[in-house]
C-alpha cells in the first residue's frame, strides 16, 4: 500500500468518486464534492500558566451546505493536520446525508495536546480559537460540536465566547453543551447508542444471537466505553478493551463499567484486575463476533486486516478502515457498518439539541432515545437495501445513498448546471 493512500482526504475523495461513478452523476457533482467549499486556517496566541505565550494553529473546514448549515465536531489533538480536517468535514456531509439530517458537513481542529494543558490554558485556547472562527460559525451557518479530546465544558466556553461577541445568548451555535446551557439529554451517549443500534440490526440480518456474542472495543473513550456498556446490557460479552496506553483481555468477559472506573482512576485500561495485558493493536485481531473501532483514522490497514476475526464491525470512529483493508474485509465476508452510518448517532442527537435550542423547548431523555432509535434503523435499512440491490459493500452503499441526496439538492439549487 502506498503511503499516499493513508491520507484521509485522498481516501474520502476516492470513496466519493466511486459513488458518483456508480450513480452516473454529472461531472460537476464530483468536482464540487471533492474538496471543501471554504477552508479557514487560523493562528492565535495563548497565555500559558508560566507567563509565556504559545502560538497555536487551527482550522475550520466547511465542505458542503447544499441541504443545510455546515455541521461537525471540533478536535483538539497533537497529530491533527489540514488534510485530516478536510476529510473529516467531507465525511460529515455524507454522515448527515446518510441519516437524512438537514445539515451539510464541517469540521474543525486545533493542533494541541489537551492532556498537557491546565484547565485555565484550555479555556483560554478554546476562547481564542472561537474568536478566530466566529465570523464563519453561527446557528444558521456552521455548528461545531465535540470530537476527539473535546467535551461539553469546551462547548460551554465556545458558546459563552460566541455569545459575548454577538451581544446575546446564541445557544444553538454549538451542540454537545452541558445540559444547563441548552445541551440535550442523551447527547453524551448518542454516538455509542447509535452504533449499538445498527450493530444489533446487523446481528438480526446475519443471524448472530447478541446474547451469546462477544465484542472487542478499540478506543475506550466516550464512544467506545459507552458502546461497551450498552452492548453488555444486551448480553454481549466484552472480552477485549484497548486505549492509547494499554489493551486488556479476558475470554470470560469483563464488566465495562468496572473497566471505565479503572480507567478514570489510572488514565488507562492497562492492568485491569483479572484481565491479561495484550500488545498494542491486539483488540483488532482477537477472536470475537463484534469489533468496535472507536479510536482514530487508519486503525485497520492492509497490515492487520488479514488478522481480523470479527463477523461484524461497527465503526464508531471516523475513517478507521483504509480502502485496502476494506477490500480484505469484504473478501473475507466481514460485515462492516461504515462510519458514516455507525457513528451518526452523535450528530443525530446534536440535531435534536439544535432543534430544542431554536424552539426553546426541551425533551426528556426517553423522547430523545425514542427518536434516535428509529432514525438509525431506517438509515441502516436504506443502506442495507442498497448493499443488497447493487451487490456492493455497506460502505459503498452508504456513500451512494448519501451522495445521491447531496447531489439531488445541489441539482435543484442549480449548482450542477
Ligand atoms: N464529532 C462527532 C462526529 O464526528 C459529532 C458531530 C456533531 O455532533 O456535530 O460525528
CSV table of C-alpha atoms and ligand atoms in Angstrom, one decimal:
chain,number,residue,atom,x,y,z
A,1,UNK,CA,0.0,0.0,0.0
A,2,UNK,CA,1.4,3.4,-0.9
A,3,UNK,CA,1.7,5.9,1.9
A,4,UNK,CA,-0.4,8.3,-0.1
A,5,UNK,CA,-3.5,6.2,0.3
A,6,UNK,CA,-3.3,6.7,4.1
A,7,UNK,CA,-4.1,10.4,3.7
A,8,UNK,CA,-7.8,10.5,4.8
A,9,UNK,CA,-8.5,13.3,2.4
A,10,UNK,CA,-7.5,11.2,-0.6
A,11,UNK,CA,-9.3,8.2,0.9
A,12,UNK,CA,-12.5,10.2,1.2
A,13,UNK,CA,-12.1,11.6,-2.3
A,14,UNK,CA,-11.8,8.0,-3.6
A,15,UNK,CA,-15.0,7.0,-1.8
A,16,UNK,CA,-17.0,9.9,-3.2
A,17,UNK,CA,-15.6,9.4,-6.7
A,18,UNK,CA,-16.7,5.8,-6.7
A,19,UNK,CA,-20.2,6.7,-5.5
A,20,UNK,CA,-20.5,9.5,-8.2
A,21,UNK,CA,-19.4,6.9,-10.8
A,22,UNK,CA,-21.9,4.2,-9.6
A,23,UNK,CA,-24.7,6.8,-9.6
A,24,UNK,CA,-23.8,8.1,-13.1
A,25,UNK,CA,-23.7,11.7,-11.9
A,26,UNK,CA,-22.8,14.7,-14.0
A,27,UNK,CA,-19.1,15.6,-13.7
A,28,UNK,CA,-19.8,18.8,-11.8
A,29,UNK,CA,-21.1,16.8,-8.8
A,30,UNK,CA,-17.7,15.2,-8.1
A,31,UNK,CA,-15.8,18.4,-8.9
A,32,UNK,CA,-17.9,20.2,-6.2
A,33,UNK,CA,-17.8,17.4,-3.7
A,34,UNK,CA,-14.1,16.6,-3.9
A,35,UNK,CA,-13.0,19.5,-1.7
A,36,UNK,CA,-14.4,21.8,0.9
A,37,UNK,CA,-16.4,24.9,-0.2
A,38,UNK,CA,-14.5,27.0,2.3
A,39,UNK,CA,-11.4,26.3,4.4
A,40,UNK,CA,-10.1,28.6,7.1
A,41,UNK,CA,-6.7,28.3,8.8
A,42,UNK,CA,-6.0,30.4,11.9
A,43,UNK,CA,-3.2,31.0,14.3
A,44,UNK,CA,-3.6,32.6,17.7
A,45,UNK,CA,-1.6,33.3,20.9
A,46,UNK,CA,-2.5,31.8,24.3
A,47,UNK,CA,-1.0,32.9,27.6
A,48,UNK,CA,0.3,29.9,29.4
A,49,UNK,CA,0.3,29.5,33.2
A,50,UNK,CA,4.1,30.1,33.4
A,51,UNK,CA,3.7,33.5,31.8
A,52,UNK,CA,5.0,32.6,28.4
A,53,UNK,CA,2.9,32.8,25.2
A,54,UNK,CA,2.4,29.9,22.8
A,55,UNK,CA,1.0,30.3,19.3
A,56,UNK,CA,-1.4,27.6,18.2
A,57,UNK,CA,-2.7,26.7,14.7
A,58,UNK,CA,-6.3,25.6,14.0
A,59,UNK,CA,-8.7,25.0,11.1
A,60,UNK,CA,-12.4,25.0,10.2
A,61,UNK,CA,-13.4,23.2,7.1
A,62,UNK,CA,-16.8,23.8,5.6
A,63,UNK,CA,-17.3,21.1,3.0
A,64,UNK,CA,-20.9,21.4,1.6
A,65,UNK,CA,-24.1,23.2,2.7
A,66,UNK,CA,-26.4,22.1,-0.1
A,67,UNK,CA,-29.0,20.7,2.3
A,68,UNK,CA,-28.4,22.9,5.4
A,69,UNK,CA,-25.8,24.6,7.6
A,70,UNK,CA,-22.4,23.0,8.0
A,71,UNK,CA,-22.3,20.7,11.0
A,72,UNK,CA,-19.5,18.8,12.6
A,73,UNK,CA,-17.1,18.4,15.5
A,74,UNK,CA,-14.0,20.2,16.7
A,75,UNK,CA,-11.0,18.1,17.6
A,76,UNK,CA,-8.1,19.1,19.9
A,77,UNK,CA,-5.2,16.7,19.0
A,78,UNK,CA,-1.4,17.0,18.7
A,79,UNK,CA,-1.4,14.9,15.5
A,80,UNK,CA,-4.2,16.7,13.6
A,81,UNK,CA,-3.4,18.4,10.2
A,82,UNK,CA,-5.2,20.3,7.5
A,83,UNK,CA,-5.9,17.4,5.2
A,84,UNK,CA,-7.4,15.4,8.1
A,85,UNK,CA,-9.8,18.2,8.8
A,86,UNK,CA,-10.7,18.4,5.2
A,87,UNK,CA,-11.5,14.7,5.1
A,88,UNK,CA,-13.4,14.8,8.4
A,89,UNK,CA,-15.6,17.6,7.1
A,90,UNK,CA,-16.4,15.7,3.9
A,91,UNK,CA,-17.3,12.6,6.0
A,92,UNK,CA,-19.7,14.8,8.0
A,93,UNK,CA,-21.5,15.9,4.8
A,94,UNK,CA,-22.2,12.3,4.0
A,95,UNK,CA,-22.8,11.2,7.5
A,96,UNK,CA,-25.6,13.8,7.8
A,97,UNK,CA,-26.9,12.8,4.4
A,98,UNK,CA,-26.9,9.1,5.3
A,99,UNK,CA,-29.2,10.0,8.2
A,100,UNK,CA,-31.2,12.5,6.1
A,101,UNK,CA,-30.4,15.3,8.5
A,102,UNK,CA,-30.9,18.9,7.2
A,103,UNK,CA,-27.2,19.6,7.6
A,104,UNK,CA,-24.1,19.8,5.4
A,105,UNK,CA,-20.6,18.9,6.7
A,106,UNK,CA,-18.0,20.8,8.6
A,107,UNK,CA,-15.1,20.0,10.9
A,108,UNK,CA,-12.6,21.9,12.9
A,109,UNK,CA,-9.4,21.2,14.8
A,110,UNK,CA,-6.7,22.8,16.9
A,111,UNK,CA,-3.2,21.2,16.9
A,112,UNK,CA,-2.5,20.9,20.6
A,113,UNK,CA,-2.3,18.3,23.4
A,114,UNK,CA,-5.1,19.0,25.8
A,115,UNK,CA,-3.6,16.3,28.2
A,116,UNK,CA,-0.7,18.7,28.7
A,117,UNK,CA,-2.8,21.9,29.3
A,118,UNK,CA,-4.2,23.1,32.5
A,119,UNK,CA,-7.9,23.9,32.7
A,120,UNK,CA,-7.1,27.6,32.5
A,121,UNK,CA,-4.9,27.2,29.4
A,122,UNK,CA,-7.6,25.0,27.8
A,123,UNK,CA,-10.2,27.7,28.4
A,124,UNK,CA,-8.1,30.5,27.0
A,125,UNK,CA,-7.2,28.3,24.0
A,126,UNK,CA,-10.9,27.5,23.3
A,127,UNK,CA,-11.9,31.1,23.6
A,128,UNK,CA,-9.1,32.4,21.4
A,129,UNK,CA,-9.9,29.8,18.7
A,130,UNK,CA,-13.6,30.8,18.9
A,131,UNK,CA,-12.8,34.4,18.4
A,132,UNK,CA,-10.9,33.5,15.2
A,133,UNK,CA,-13.6,31.3,13.6
A,134,UNK,CA,-16.5,33.4,14.9
A,135,UNK,CA,-17.1,35.2,11.5
A,136,UNK,CA,-17.8,31.7,9.9
A,137,UNK,CA,-19.9,30.0,12.5
A,138,UNK,CA,-23.5,30.5,13.8
A,139,UNK,CA,-26.7,28.5,14.4
A,140,UNK,CA,-27.7,29.0,10.7
A,141,UNK,CA,-24.2,28.9,9.2
A,142,UNK,CA,-22.0,26.3,10.8
A,143,UNK,CA,-22.5,24.5,14.1
A,144,UNK,CA,-19.5,22.9,15.8
A,145,UNK,CA,-19.7,20.0,18.4
A,146,UNK,CA,-17.3,17.8,20.4
A,147,UNK,CA,-15.0,15.4,18.7
A,148,UNK,CA,-11.7,13.7,19.8
A,149,UNK,CA,-10.4,15.2,23.1
A,150,UNK,CA,-13.1,18.0,23.3
A,151,UNK,CA,-16.1,17.9,25.6
A,152,UNK,CA,-19.2,19.7,27.0
A,153,UNK,CA,-17.1,22.1,29.0
A,154,UNK,CA,-15.2,23.2,25.9
A,155,UNK,CA,-18.5,23.7,24.1
A,156,UNK,CA,-19.7,25.8,27.0
A,157,UNK,CA,-16.7,28.2,26.7
A,158,UNK,CA,-17.3,28.4,22.9
A,159,UNK,CA,-21.0,29.2,23.5
A,160,UNK,CA,-20.1,31.9,26.0
A,161,UNK,CA,-17.3,33.5,23.9
A,162,UNK,CA,-19.5,33.5,20.8
A,163,UNK,CA,-22.5,34.9,22.7
A,164,UNK,CA,-20.3,37.7,24.1
A,165,UNK,CA,-19.2,38.6,20.6
A,166,UNK,CA,-22.8,38.6,19.4
A,167,UNK,CA,-24.0,40.6,22.4
A,168,UNK,CA,-26.8,38.0,23.1
A,169,UNK,CA,-27.0,34.3,24.0
A,170,UNK,CA,-26.7,32.0,21.0
A,171,UNK,CA,-27.0,28.6,22.5
A,172,UNK,CA,-27.6,27.0,19.1
A,173,UNK,CA,-24.1,27.9,17.8
A,174,UNK,CA,-22.7,24.6,19.1
A,175,UNK,CA,-24.1,21.2,20.2
A,176,UNK,CA,-22.8,18.8,22.9
A,177,UNK,CA,-23.2,21.5,25.5
A,178,UNK,CA,-23.8,20.9,29.2
A,179,UNK,CA,-27.5,20.4,29.9
A,180,UNK,CA,-27.8,23.6,31.9
A,181,UNK,CA,-26.6,25.6,28.8
A,182,UNK,CA,-29.1,24.0,26.5
A,183,UNK,CA,-27.5,20.7,25.9
A,184,UNK,CA,-29.7,17.7,25.1
A,185,UNK,CA,-30.3,14.8,27.4
A,186,UNK,CA,-28.8,11.7,25.8
A,187,UNK,CA,-26.3,13.5,23.6
A,188,UNK,CA,-23.3,12.2,25.6
A,189,UNK,CA,-24.3,8.6,24.9
A,190,UNK,CA,-25.7,9.2,21.4
A,191,UNK,CA,-22.7,8.1,19.3
A,192,UNK,CA,-22.4,4.8,21.2
A,193,UNK,CA,-26.2,4.3,21.3
A,194,UNK,CA,-26.5,4.8,17.5
A,195,UNK,CA,-23.6,2.4,16.9
A,196,UNK,CA,-25.0,-0.3,19.1
A,197,UNK,CA,-28.5,0.1,17.5
A,198,UNK,CA,-27.1,-0.6,14.0
A,199,UNK,CA,-24.8,-3.4,15.3
A,200,UNK,CA,-27.9,-5.1,16.7
A,201,UNK,CA,-29.7,-4.7,13.4
A,202,UNK,CA,-26.7,-6.3,11.7
A,203,UNK,CA,-26.9,-9.2,14.2
A,204,UNK,CA,-30.5,-9.8,13.2
A,205,UNK,CA,-29.7,-9.8,9.5
A,206,UNK,CA,-26.8,-12.2,9.9
A,207,UNK,CA,-28.4,-14.5,12.5
A,208,UNK,CA,-26.0,-13.6,15.3
A,209,UNK,CA,-27.5,-14.0,18.7
A,210,UNK,CA,-26.4,-10.9,20.6
A,211,UNK,CA,-27.0,-12.6,24.0
A,212,UNK,CA,-24.3,-15.2,23.1
A,213,UNK,CA,-22.0,-12.8,21.2
A,214,UNK,CA,-18.6,-11.4,22.2
A,215,UNK,CA,-17.2,-8.0,21.5
A,216,UNK,CA,-13.8,-6.2,21.3
A,217,UNK,CA,-13.5,-2.5,21.8
A,218,UNK,CA,-10.6,-0.5,20.2
A,219,UNK,CA,-10.6,3.0,21.8
A,220,UNK,CA,-12.1,3.2,25.3
A,221,UNK,CA,-13.1,6.8,25.2
A,222,UNK,CA,-16.5,8.4,25.2
A,223,UNK,CA,-17.9,6.3,22.2
A,224,UNK,CA,-16.1,3.1,22.9
A,225,UNK,CA,-16.7,2.8,26.6
A,226,UNK,CA,-20.4,3.6,26.4
A,227,UNK,CA,-20.8,1.2,23.4
A,228,UNK,CA,-19.3,-1.5,25.6
A,229,UNK,CA,-21.8,-0.7,28.4
A,230,UNK,CA,-24.8,-0.7,26.1
A,231,UNK,CA,-23.7,-3.9,24.4
A,232,UNK,CA,-23.2,-5.6,27.8
A,233,UNK,CA,-26.7,-4.6,28.7
A,234,UNK,CA,-27.9,-6.6,25.7
A,235,UNK,CA,-25.9,-9.7,27.0
A,236,UNK,CA,-22.8,-9.2,24.8
A,237,UNK,CA,-19.6,-10.3,26.5
A,238,UNK,CA,-16.9,-7.7,26.4
A,239,UNK,CA,-13.7,-9.7,26.0
A,240,UNK,CA,-11.2,-7.1,25.0
A,241,UNK,CA,-10.8,-3.3,25.5
A,242,UNK,CA,-7.9,-1.1,24.3
A,243,UNK,CA,-7.0,2.5,24.7
A,244,UNK,CA,-3.9,4.5,23.6
A,245,UNK,CA,-1.9,3.2,26.6
A,246,UNK,CA,-3.0,-0.4,27.0
A,247,UNK,CA,-5.1,-3.4,25.9
A,248,UNK,CA,-6.8,-5.9,28.3
A,249,UNK,CA,-8.3,-9.3,27.5
A,250,UNK,CA,-10.4,-11.8,29.4
A,251,UNK,CA,-12.2,-14.6,27.5
A,252,UNK,CA,-14.7,-14.9,30.3
A,253,UNK,CA,-15.9,-11.3,29.7
A,254,UNK,CA,-15.3,-8.1,31.7
A,255,UNK,CA,-17.7,-5.5,33.3
A,256,UNK,CA,-17.3,-2.4,31.1
A,257,UNK,CA,-18.4,-0.1,34.0
A,258,UNK,CA,-15.6,-1.5,36.1
A,259,UNK,CA,-13.1,-1.0,33.2
A,260,UNK,CA,-14.3,2.6,32.9
A,261,UNK,CA,-13.8,3.1,36.7
A,262,UNK,CA,-10.3,1.7,36.5
A,263,UNK,CA,-9.5,3.9,33.5
A,264,UNK,CA,-10.8,7.0,35.3
A,265,UNK,CA,-8.5,6.2,38.2
A,266,UNK,CA,-5.4,5.2,36.3
A,267,UNK,CA,-5.9,7.0,33.0
A,268,UNK,CA,-5.7,3.7,31.1
A,269,UNK,CA,-7.4,0.3,30.8
A,270,UNK,CA,-4.0,-1.4,31.3
A,271,UNK,CA,-3.6,-3.7,34.3
A,272,UNK,CA,-7.4,-4.1,34.7
A,273,UNK,CA,-7.8,-6.7,37.5
A,274,UNK,CA,-8.4,-10.2,36.3
A,275,UNK,CA,-7.5,-9.4,32.7
A,276,UNK,CA,-4.4,-10.2,30.7
A,277,UNK,CA,-2.5,-7.3,29.1
A,278,UNK,CA,-2.0,-7.7,25.4
A,279,UNK,CA,0.3,-5.8,23.0
A,280,UNK,CA,-1.0,-2.7,21.3
A,281,UNK,CA,-3.3,-3.3,18.4
A,282,UNK,CA,-4.5,-6.7,19.6
A,283,UNK,CA,-8.1,-5.6,20.1
A,284,UNK,CA,-8.5,-5.5,16.3
A,285,UNK,CA,-7.4,-9.1,15.8
A,286,UNK,CA,-8.8,-11.1,18.8
A,287,UNK,CA,-11.4,-13.7,18.0
A,288,UNK,CA,-14.9,-12.1,18.6
A,289,UNK,CA,-18.2,-11.6,16.9
A,290,UNK,CA,-18.4,-7.8,17.1
A,291,UNK,CA,-15.5,-5.4,16.7
A,292,UNK,CA,-16.0,-1.7,17.6
A,293,UNK,CA,-13.2,0.6,16.3
A,294,UNK,CA,-13.7,3.7,18.3
A,295,UNK,CA,-10.3,5.5,18.1
A,296,UNK,CA,-8.8,7.4,15.2
A,297,UNK,CA,-8.4,7.0,11.4
A,298,UNK,CA,-6.4,4.3,9.7
A,299,UNK,CA,-6.6,1.7,12.5
A,300,UNK,CA,-7.5,-1.2,10.3
A,301,UNK,CA,-5.0,-1.3,7.4
A,302,UNK,CA,-3.7,-3.9,5.0
A,303,UNK,CA,-1.1,-4.8,7.6
A,304,UNK,CA,-3.7,-6.1,10.1
A,305,UNK,CA,-6.9,-6.6,8.2
A,306,UNK,CA,-6.0,-10.2,7.3
A,307,UNK,CA,-5.9,-10.9,11.0
A,308,UNK,CA,-9.4,-9.5,11.8
A,309,UNK,CA,-11.6,-12.3,13.0
A,310,UNK,CA,-14.8,-10.5,13.9
A,311,UNK,CA,-18.1,-11.1,12.0
A,312,UNK,CA,-19.4,-7.6,12.3
A,313,UNK,CA,-17.5,-4.3,12.5
A,314,UNK,CA,-19.4,-1.2,13.8
A,315,UNK,CA,-17.2,1.8,13.1
A,316,UNK,CA,-17.8,4.3,15.9
A,317,UNK,CA,-14.7,6.2,14.9
A,318,UNK,CA,-14.4,8.3,11.7
A,319,UNK,CA,-12.3,6.7,9.0
A,320,UNK,CA,-10.9,3.7,11.0
A,321,UNK,CA,-10.5,1.5,7.9
A,322,UNK,CA,-8.3,2.1,4.9
A,323,UNK,CA,-9.6,1.3,1.4
A,324,UNK,CA,-7.0,-1.6,1.1
A,325,UNK,CA,-8.2,-3.0,4.4
A,326,UNK,CA,-11.8,-2.6,3.2
A,327,UNK,CA,-11.1,-4.9,0.3
A,328,UNK,CA,-9.6,-7.5,2.5
A,329,UNK,CA,-12.5,-7.4,5.0
A,330,UNK,CA,-15.0,-7.6,2.1
A,331,UNK,CA,-13.3,-10.6,0.6
A,332,UNK,CA,-13.4,-12.3,4.0
A,333,UNK,CA,-17.1,-11.7,4.2
A,334,UNK,CA,-16.9,-9.5,7.3
A,335,UNK,CA,-19.9,-7.2,7.6
A,336,UNK,CA,-18.6,-3.6,8.0
A,337,UNK,CA,-21.1,-1.0,9.1
A,338,UNK,CA,-19.4,2.1,7.9
A,339,UNK,CA,-18.5,5.2,10.0
A,340,UNK,CA,-20.9,7.5,8.1
A,341,UNK,CA,-23.7,5.3,9.4
A,342,UNK,CA,-22.4,3.6,12.5
A,343,UNK,CA,-21.0,6.8,14.1
A,344,UNK,CA,-24.0,9.0,13.1
A,345,UNK,CA,-25.9,8.8,16.4
A,346,UNK,CA,-23.9,11.7,17.9
A,347,UNK,CA,-24.7,14.2,15.1
A,348,UNK,CA,-28.3,13.0,15.1
A,349,UNK,CA,-28.8,13.9,18.7
A,350,UNK,CA,-26.8,17.1,18.0
A,351,UNK,CA,-29.6,17.9,15.5
A,352,UNK,CA,-32.2,17.3,18.2
A,353,UNK,CA,-30.2,19.6,20.6
A,354,UNK,CA,-30.1,22.3,18.0
A,355,UNK,CA,-33.9,21.9,17.3
A,356,UNK,CA,-34.5,22.2,21.0
A,357,UNK,CA,-32.3,25.3,21.3
A,358,UNK,CA,-34.2,27.0,18.4
A,359,UNK,CA,-37.6,26.1,19.9
A,360,UNK,CA,-36.6,26.8,23.5
A,361,UNK,CA,-38.5,23.7,24.4
A,362,UNK,CA,-36.7,20.7,25.9
A,363,UNK,CA,-37.3,16.9,25.6
A,364,UNK,CA,-36.9,14.1,28.1
A,365,UNK,CA,-34.1,11.6,27.6
A,366,UNK,CA,-36.7,9.0,26.8
A,367,UNK,CA,-38.1,11.2,24.0
A,368,UNK,CA,-34.6,11.7,22.6
A,369,UNK,CA,-33.8,8.0,22.6
A,370,UNK,CA,-37.2,7.2,21.1
A,371,UNK,CA,-36.4,9.5,18.2
A,372,UNK,CA,-32.8,8.3,17.7
A,373,UNK,CA,-33.5,4.6,17.5
A,374,UNK,CA,-36.0,4.6,14.5
A,375,UNK,CA,-33.8,7.1,12.6
A,376,UNK,CA,-30.8,4.8,12.9
A,377,UNK,CA,-32.8,1.7,12.0
A,378,UNK,CA,-34.3,3.5,8.9
A,379,UNK,CA,-30.9,4.6,7.7
A,380,UNK,CA,-29.4,1.1,8.3
A,381,UNK,CA,-32.2,-0.4,6.2
A,382,UNK,CA,-31.8,2.1,3.4
A,383,UNK,CA,-28.1,1.3,3.2
A,384,UNK,CA,-28.6,-2.4,3.6
A,385,UNK,CA,-31.1,-2.5,0.8
A,386,UNK,CA,-28.7,-0.6,-1.5
A,387,UNK,CA,-25.9,-3.0,-0.5
A,388,UNK,CA,-28.1,-6.0,-1.4
A,389,UNK,CA,-29.6,-4.4,-4.6
A,390,UNK,CA,-26.2,-3.4,-6.0
A,391,UNK,CA,-24.0,-6.1,-4.6
A,392,UNK,CA,-21.6,-3.5,-3.2
A,393,UNK,CA,-20.1,-3.2,0.4
A,394,UNK,CA,-22.1,-1.5,3.1
A,395,UNK,CA,-19.6,1.4,2.8
A,396,UNK,CA,-20.1,1.9,-0.9
A,397,UNK,CA,-23.9,1.6,-0.4
A,398,UNK,CA,-23.9,4.3,2.3
A,399,UNK,CA,-21.9,6.6,0.1
A,400,UNK,CA,-24.3,6.0,-2.8
A,401,UNK,CA,-27.3,6.8,-0.5
A,402,UNK,CA,-25.6,9.9,0.9
A,403,UNK,CA,-24.0,11.3,-2.3
A,404,UNK,CA,-27.3,10.9,-4.2
A,405,UNK,CA,-29.1,13.1,-1.6
A,406,UNK,CA,-26.5,15.8,-1.6
A,407,UNK,CA,-26.3,15.8,-5.5
A,408,UNK,CA,-30.1,16.0,-5.7
A,409,UNK,CA,-30.0,19.1,-3.5
A,410,UNK,CA,-27.2,20.6,-5.5
A,411,UNK,CA,-29.1,19.9,-8.7
A,412,UNK,CA,-32.3,21.6,-7.7
A,413,UNK,CA,-30.3,24.6,-6.4
A,414,UNK,CA,-28.8,24.9,-9.9
A,415,UNK,CA,-25.2,24.1,-8.8
A,416,UNK,CA,-24.8,21.4,-11.4
A,417,UNK,CA,-25.8,23.3,-14.5
B,1,LIG,N1,-17.8,14.7,16.2
B,1,LIG,C1,-19.0,13.9,16.0
B,1,LIG,C2,-18.9,13.2,14.7
B,1,LIG,O1,-17.9,13.0,14.1
B,1,LIG,C3,-20.3,14.7,16.2
B,1,LIG,C4,-20.5,15.8,15.3
B,1,LIG,C5,-21.7,16.7,15.7
B,1,LIG,O2,-22.4,16.3,16.6
B,1,LIG,O3,-21.9,17.7,15.0
B,1,LIG,O4,-19.9,12.7,14.2
